[in-house]
mmCIF file with all atom_site columns, C-alpha atoms in Angstrom:
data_model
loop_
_atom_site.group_PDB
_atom_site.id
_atom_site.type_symbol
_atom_site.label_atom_id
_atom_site.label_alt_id
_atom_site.label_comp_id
_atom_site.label_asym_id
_atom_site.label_entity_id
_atom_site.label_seq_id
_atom_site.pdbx_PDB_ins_code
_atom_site.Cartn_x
_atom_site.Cartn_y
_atom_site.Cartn_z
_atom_site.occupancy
_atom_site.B_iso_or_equiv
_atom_site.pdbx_formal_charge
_atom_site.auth_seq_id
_atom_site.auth_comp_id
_atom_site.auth_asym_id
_atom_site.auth_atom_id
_atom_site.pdbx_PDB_model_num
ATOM 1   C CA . UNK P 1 1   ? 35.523  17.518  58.757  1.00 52.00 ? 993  UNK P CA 1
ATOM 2   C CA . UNK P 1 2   ? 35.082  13.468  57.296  1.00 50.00 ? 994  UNK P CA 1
ATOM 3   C CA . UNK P 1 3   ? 37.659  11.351  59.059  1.00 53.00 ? 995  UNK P CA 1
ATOM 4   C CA . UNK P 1 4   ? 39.872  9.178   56.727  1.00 49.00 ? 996  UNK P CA 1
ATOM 5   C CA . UNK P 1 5   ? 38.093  5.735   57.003  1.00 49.00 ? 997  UNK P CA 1
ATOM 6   C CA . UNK P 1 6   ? 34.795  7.883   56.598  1.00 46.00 ? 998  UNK P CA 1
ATOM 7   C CA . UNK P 1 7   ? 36.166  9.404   53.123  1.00 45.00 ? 999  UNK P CA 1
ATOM 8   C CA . UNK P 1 8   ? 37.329  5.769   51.916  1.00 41.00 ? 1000 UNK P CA 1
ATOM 9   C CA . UNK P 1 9   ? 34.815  3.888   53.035  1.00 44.00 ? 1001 UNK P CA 1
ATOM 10  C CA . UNK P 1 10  ? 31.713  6.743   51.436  1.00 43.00 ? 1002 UNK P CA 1
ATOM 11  C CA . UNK P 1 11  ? 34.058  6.809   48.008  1.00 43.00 ? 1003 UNK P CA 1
ATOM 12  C CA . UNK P 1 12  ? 34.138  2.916   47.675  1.00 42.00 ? 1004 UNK P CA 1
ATOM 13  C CA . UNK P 1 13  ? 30.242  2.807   48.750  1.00 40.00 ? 1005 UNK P CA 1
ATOM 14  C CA . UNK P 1 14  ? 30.229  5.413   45.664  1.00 40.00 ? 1006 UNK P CA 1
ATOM 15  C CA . UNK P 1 15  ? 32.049  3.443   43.141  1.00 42.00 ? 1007 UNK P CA 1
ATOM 16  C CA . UNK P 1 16  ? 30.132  -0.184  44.219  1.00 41.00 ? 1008 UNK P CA 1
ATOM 17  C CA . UNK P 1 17  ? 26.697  2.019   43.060  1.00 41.00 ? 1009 UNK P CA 1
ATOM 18  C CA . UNK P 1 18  ? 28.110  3.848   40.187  1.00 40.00 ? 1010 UNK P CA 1
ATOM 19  C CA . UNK P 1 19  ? 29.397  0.015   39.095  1.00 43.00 ? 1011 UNK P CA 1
ATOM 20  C CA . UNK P 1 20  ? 26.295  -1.610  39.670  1.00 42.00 ? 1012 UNK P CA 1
ATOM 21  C CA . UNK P 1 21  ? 24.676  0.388   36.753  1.00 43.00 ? 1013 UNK P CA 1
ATOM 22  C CA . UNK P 1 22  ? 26.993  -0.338  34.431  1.00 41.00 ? 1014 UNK P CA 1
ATOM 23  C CA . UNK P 1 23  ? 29.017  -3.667  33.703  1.00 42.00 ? 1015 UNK P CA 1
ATOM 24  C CA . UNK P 1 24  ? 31.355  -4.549  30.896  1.00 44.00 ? 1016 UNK P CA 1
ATOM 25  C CA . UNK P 1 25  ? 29.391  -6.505  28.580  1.00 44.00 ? 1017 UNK P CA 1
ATOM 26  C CA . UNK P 1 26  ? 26.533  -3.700  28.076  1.00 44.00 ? 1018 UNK P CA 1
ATOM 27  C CA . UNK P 1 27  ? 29.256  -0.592  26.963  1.00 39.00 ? 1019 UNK P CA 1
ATOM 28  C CA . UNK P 1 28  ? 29.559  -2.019  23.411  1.00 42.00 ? 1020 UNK P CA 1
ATOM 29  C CA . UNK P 1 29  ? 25.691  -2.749  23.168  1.00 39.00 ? 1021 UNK P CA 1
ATOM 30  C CA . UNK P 1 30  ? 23.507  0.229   23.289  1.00 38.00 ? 1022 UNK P CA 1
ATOM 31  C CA . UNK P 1 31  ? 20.011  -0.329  25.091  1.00 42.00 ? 1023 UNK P CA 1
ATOM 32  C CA . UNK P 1 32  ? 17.304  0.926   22.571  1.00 43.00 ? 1024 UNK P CA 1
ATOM 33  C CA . UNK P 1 33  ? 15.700  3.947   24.172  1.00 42.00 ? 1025 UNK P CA 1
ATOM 34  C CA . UNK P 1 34  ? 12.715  2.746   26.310  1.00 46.00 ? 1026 UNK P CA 1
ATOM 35  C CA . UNK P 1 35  ? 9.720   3.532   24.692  1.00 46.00 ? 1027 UNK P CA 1
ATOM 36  C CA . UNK P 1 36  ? 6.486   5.247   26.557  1.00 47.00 ? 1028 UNK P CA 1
ATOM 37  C CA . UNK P 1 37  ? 2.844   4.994   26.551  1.00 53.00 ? 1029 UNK P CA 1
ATOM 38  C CA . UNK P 1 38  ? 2.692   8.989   26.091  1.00 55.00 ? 1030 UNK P CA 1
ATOM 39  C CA . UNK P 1 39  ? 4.704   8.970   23.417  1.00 57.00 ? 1031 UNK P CA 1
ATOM 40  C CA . UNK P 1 40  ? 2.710   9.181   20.271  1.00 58.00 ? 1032 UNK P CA 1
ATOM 41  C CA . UNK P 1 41  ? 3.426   7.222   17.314  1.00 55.00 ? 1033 UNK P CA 1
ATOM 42  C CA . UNK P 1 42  ? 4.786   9.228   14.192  1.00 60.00 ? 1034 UNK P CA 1
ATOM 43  C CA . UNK P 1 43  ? 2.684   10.617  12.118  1.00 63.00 ? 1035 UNK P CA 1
ATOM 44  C CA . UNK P 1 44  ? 2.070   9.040   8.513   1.00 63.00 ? 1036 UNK P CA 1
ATOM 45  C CA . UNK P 1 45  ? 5.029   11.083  5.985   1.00 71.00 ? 1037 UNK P CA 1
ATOM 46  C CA . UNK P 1 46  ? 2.916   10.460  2.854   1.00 84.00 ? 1038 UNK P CA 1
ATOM 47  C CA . UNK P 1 47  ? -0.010  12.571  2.181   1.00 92.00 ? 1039 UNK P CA 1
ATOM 48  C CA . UNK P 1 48  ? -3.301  10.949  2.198   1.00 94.00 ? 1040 UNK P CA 1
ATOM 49  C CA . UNK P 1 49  ? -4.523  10.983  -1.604  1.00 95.00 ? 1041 UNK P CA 1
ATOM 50  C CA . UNK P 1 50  ? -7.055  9.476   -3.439  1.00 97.00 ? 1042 UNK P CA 1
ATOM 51  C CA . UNK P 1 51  ? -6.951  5.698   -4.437  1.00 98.00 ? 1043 UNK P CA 1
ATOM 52  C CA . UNK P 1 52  ? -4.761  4.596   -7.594  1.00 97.00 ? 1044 UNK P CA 1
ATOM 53  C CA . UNK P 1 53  ? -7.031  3.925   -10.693 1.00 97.00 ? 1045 UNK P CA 1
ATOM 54  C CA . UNK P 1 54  ? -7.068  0.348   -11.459 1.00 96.00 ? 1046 UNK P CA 1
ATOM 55  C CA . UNK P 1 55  ? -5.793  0.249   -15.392 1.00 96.00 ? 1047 UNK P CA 1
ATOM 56  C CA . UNK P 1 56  ? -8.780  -0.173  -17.982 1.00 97.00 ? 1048 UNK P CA 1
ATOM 57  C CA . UNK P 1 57  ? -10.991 1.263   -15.227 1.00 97.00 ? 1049 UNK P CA 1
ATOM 58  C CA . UNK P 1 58  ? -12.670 4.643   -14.142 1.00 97.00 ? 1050 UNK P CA 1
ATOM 59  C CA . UNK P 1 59  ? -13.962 6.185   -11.391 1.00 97.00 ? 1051 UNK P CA 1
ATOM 60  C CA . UNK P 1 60  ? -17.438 5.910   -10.868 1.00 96.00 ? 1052 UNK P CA 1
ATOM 61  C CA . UNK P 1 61  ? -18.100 7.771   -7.631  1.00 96.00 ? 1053 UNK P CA 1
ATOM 62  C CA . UNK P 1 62  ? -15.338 9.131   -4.999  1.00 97.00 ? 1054 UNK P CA 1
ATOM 63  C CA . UNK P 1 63  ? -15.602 11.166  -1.923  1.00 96.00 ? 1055 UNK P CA 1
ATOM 64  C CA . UNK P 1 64  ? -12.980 12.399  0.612   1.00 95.00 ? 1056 UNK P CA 1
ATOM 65  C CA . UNK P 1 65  ? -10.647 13.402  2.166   1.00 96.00 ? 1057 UNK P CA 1
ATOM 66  C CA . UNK P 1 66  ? -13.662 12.805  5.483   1.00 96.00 ? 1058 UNK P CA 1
ATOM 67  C CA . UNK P 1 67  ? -13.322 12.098  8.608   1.00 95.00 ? 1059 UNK P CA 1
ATOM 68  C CA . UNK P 1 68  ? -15.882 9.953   10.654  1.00 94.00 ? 1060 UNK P CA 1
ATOM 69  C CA . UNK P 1 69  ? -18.853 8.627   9.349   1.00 96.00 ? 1061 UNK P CA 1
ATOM 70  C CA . UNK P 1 70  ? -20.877 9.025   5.920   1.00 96.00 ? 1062 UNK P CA 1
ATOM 71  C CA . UNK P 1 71  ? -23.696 8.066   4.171   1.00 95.00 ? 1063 UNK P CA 1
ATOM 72  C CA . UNK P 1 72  ? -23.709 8.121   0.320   1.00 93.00 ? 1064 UNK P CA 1
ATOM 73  C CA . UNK P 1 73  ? -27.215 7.283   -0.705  1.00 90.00 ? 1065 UNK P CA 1
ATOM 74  C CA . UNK P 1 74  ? -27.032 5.502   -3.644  1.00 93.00 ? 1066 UNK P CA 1
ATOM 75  C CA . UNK P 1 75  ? -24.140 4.481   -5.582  1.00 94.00 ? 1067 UNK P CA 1
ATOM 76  C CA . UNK P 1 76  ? -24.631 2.308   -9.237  1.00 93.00 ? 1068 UNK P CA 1
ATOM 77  C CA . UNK P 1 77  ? -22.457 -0.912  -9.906  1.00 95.00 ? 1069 UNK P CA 1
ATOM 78  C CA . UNK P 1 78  ? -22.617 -1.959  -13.355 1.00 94.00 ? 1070 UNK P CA 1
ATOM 79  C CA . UNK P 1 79  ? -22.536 -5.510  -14.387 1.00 95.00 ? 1071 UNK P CA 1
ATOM 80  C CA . UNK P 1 80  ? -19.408 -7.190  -13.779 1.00 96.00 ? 1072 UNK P CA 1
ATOM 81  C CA . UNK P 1 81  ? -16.133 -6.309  -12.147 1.00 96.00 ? 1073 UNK P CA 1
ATOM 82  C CA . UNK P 1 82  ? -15.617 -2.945  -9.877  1.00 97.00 ? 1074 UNK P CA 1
ATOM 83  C CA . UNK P 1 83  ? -13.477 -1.961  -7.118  1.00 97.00 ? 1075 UNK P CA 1
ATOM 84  C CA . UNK P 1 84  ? -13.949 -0.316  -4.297  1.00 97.00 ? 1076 UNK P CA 1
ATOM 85  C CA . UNK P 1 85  ? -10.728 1.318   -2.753  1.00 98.00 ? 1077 UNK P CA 1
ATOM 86  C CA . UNK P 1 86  ? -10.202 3.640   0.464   1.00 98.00 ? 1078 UNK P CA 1
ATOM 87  C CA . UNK P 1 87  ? -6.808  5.144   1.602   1.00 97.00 ? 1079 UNK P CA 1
ATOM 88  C CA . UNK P 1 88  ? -7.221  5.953   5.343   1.00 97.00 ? 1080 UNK P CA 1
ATOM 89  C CA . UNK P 1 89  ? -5.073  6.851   8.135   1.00 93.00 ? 1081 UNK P CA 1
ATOM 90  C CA . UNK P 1 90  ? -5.826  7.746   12.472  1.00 94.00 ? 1082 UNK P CA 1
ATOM 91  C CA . UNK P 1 91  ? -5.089  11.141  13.930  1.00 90.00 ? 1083 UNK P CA 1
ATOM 92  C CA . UNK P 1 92  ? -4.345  8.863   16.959  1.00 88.00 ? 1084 UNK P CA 1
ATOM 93  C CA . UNK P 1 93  ? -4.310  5.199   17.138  1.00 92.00 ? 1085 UNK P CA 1
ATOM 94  C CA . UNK P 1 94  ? -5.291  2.499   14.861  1.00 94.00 ? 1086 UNK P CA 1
ATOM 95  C CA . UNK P 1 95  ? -9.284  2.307   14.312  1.00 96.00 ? 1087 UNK P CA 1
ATOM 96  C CA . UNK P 1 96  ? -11.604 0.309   12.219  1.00 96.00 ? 1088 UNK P CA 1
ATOM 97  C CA . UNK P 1 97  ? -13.935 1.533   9.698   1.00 97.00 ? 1089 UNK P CA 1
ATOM 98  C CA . UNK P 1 98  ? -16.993 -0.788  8.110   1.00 97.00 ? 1090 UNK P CA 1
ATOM 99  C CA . UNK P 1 99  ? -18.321 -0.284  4.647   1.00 97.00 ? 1091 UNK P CA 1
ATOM 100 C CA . UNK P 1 100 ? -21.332 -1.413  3.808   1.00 97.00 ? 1092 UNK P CA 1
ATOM 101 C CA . UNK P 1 101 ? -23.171 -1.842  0.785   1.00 95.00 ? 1093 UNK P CA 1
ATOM 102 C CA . UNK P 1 102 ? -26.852 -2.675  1.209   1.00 93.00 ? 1094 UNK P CA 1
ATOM 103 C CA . UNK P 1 103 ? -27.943 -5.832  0.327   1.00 90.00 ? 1095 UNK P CA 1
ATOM 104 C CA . UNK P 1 104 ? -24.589 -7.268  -0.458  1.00 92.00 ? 1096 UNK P CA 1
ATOM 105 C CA . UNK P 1 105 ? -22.803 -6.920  2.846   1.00 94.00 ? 1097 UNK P CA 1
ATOM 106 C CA . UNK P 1 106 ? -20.384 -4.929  4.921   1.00 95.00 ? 1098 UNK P CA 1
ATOM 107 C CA . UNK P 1 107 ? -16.666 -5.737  5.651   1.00 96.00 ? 1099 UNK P CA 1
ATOM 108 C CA . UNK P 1 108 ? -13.774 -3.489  8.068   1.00 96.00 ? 1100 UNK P CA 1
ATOM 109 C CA . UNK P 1 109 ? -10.435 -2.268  7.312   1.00 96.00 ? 1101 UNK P CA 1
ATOM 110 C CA . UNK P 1 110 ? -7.929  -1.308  9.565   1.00 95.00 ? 1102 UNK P CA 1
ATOM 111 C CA . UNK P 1 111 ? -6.327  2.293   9.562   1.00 95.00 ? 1103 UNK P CA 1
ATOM 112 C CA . UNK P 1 112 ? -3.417  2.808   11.283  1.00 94.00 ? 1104 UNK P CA 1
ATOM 113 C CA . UNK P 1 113 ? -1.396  6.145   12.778  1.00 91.00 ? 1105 UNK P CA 1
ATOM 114 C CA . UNK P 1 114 ? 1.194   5.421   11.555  1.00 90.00 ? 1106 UNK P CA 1
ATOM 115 C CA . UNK P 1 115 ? 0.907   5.049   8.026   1.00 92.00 ? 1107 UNK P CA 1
ATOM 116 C CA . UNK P 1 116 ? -1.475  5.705   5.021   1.00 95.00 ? 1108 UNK P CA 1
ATOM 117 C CA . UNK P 1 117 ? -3.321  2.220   4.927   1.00 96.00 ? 1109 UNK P CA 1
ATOM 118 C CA . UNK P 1 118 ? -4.626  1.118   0.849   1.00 97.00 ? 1110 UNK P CA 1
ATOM 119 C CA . UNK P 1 119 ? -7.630  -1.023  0.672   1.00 97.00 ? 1111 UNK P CA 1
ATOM 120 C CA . UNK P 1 120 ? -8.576  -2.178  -2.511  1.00 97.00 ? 1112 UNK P CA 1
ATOM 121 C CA . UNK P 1 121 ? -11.558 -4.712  -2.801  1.00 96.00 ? 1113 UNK P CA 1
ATOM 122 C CA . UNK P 1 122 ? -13.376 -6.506  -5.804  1.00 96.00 ? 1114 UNK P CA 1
ATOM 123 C CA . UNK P 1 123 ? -16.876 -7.196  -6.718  1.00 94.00 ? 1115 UNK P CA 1
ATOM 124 C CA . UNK P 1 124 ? -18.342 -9.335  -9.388  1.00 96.00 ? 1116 UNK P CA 1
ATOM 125 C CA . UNK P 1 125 ? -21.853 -8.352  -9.862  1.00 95.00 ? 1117 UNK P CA 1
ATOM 126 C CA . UNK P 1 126 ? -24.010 -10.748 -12.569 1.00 96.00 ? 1118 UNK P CA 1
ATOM 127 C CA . UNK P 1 127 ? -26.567 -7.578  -12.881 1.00 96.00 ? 1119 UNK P CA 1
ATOM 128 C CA . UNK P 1 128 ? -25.930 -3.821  -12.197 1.00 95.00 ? 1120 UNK P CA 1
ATOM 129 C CA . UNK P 1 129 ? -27.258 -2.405  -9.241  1.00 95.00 ? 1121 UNK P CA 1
ATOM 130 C CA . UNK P 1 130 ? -28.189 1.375   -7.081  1.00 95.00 ? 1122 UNK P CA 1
ATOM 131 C CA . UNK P 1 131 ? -26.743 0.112   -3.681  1.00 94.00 ? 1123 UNK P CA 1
ATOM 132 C CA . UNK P 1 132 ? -26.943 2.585   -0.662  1.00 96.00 ? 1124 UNK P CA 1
ATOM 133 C CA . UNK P 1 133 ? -23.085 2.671   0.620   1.00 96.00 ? 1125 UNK P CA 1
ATOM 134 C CA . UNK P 1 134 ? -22.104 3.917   3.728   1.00 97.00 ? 1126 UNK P CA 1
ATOM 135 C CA . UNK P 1 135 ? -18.771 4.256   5.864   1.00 97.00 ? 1127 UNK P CA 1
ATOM 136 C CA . UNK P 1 136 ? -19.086 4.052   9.384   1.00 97.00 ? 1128 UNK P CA 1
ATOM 137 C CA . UNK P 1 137 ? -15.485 5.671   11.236  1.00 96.00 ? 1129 UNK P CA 1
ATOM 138 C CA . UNK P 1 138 ? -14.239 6.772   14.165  1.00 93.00 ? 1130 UNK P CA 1
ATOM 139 C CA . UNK P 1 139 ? -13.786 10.666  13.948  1.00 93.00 ? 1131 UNK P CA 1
ATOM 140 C CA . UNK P 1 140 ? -10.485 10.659  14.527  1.00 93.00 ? 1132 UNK P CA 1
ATOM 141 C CA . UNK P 1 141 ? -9.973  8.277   10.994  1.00 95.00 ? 1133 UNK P CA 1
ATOM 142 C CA . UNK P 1 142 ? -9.035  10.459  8.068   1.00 95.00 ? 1134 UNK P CA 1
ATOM 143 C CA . UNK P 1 143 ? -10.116 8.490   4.694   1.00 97.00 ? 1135 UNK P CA 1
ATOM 144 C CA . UNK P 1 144 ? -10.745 8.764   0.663   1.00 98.00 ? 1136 UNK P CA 1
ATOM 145 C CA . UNK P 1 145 ? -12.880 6.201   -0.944  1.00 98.00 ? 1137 UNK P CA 1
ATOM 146 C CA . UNK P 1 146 ? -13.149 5.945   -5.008  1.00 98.00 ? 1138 UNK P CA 1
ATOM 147 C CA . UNK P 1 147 ? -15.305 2.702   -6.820  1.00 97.00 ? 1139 UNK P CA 1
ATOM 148 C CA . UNK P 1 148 ? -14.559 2.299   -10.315 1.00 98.00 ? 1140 UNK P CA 1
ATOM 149 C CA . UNK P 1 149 ? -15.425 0.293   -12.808 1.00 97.00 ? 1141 UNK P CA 1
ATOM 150 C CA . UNK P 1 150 ? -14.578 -0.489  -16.459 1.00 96.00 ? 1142 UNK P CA 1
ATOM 151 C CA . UNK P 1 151 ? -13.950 2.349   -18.913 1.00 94.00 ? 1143 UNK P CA 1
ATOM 152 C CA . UNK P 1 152 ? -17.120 2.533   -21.521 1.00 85.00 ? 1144 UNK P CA 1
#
């Protein structure tokens, strides 16, 4: 059986840890819930769907949903203005995908986990062209790409 100064002096040894946890100025300020490295980040809550239509315009060529990398062959650019837009999102962490039109140039965009990511970008073209277009991605990068150019 504890002796009496054993009992008192184990209970106030309790209540010094117990109050070194907690102190008066954090009970009316919540800590934010520590977050870890094995905790995935949420999944995107839109769908992934195909690029908006820019107004006056129509799609030319479109492909998707893919995942990873594709090669398109060739793809025609009339004279002028077109777009080329590609709504992507990662099954697990943000990647980078490169599109690249031959002879004009290649350029990345970012997809992230946690949301749908829209890329929209503009040419200007002062003749038409066949370009060969190709996405390079990592597999885990879900996307949908759609170029469009002016209604006829």
């Amino acid at each position: 059986m504890m002796r009496a100064p054993a009992a008192l002096a184990a209970s106030a040894l309790l209540a010094l840890s117990l109050g070194a946890c907690t102190s008066d100025r954090d009970s009316d300020h919540p800590r934010p819930p520590v977050e870890s490295a094995s905790q995935p980040a949420p999944i995107p809550t839109e769908p992934l769907l195909s690029p908006e239509l820019e107004k006056g315009f129509e799609e030319t060529f479109a492909e998707g949903p893919r995942q990873g990398d594709s090669q398109f062959g060739t793809v025609h650019f009339p004279k002028g203005e077109s777009w080329v837009k590609l709504n992507c999102f990662s099954d697990s962490k943000t990647v980078q995908l490169k599109l690249s039109l031959e002879s004009i140039g290649d350029y990345t965009v970012g997809c992230s986990h946690s949301r749908v990511e829209k890329n929209a970008n503009q040419l200007n073209l002062a003749t038409s062209r066949k370009l060969r277009f190709t996405i390079e991605a990592d597999k885990e990068a879900r996307w949908i790409v759609s170029i469009q150019a002016p209604q006829k």
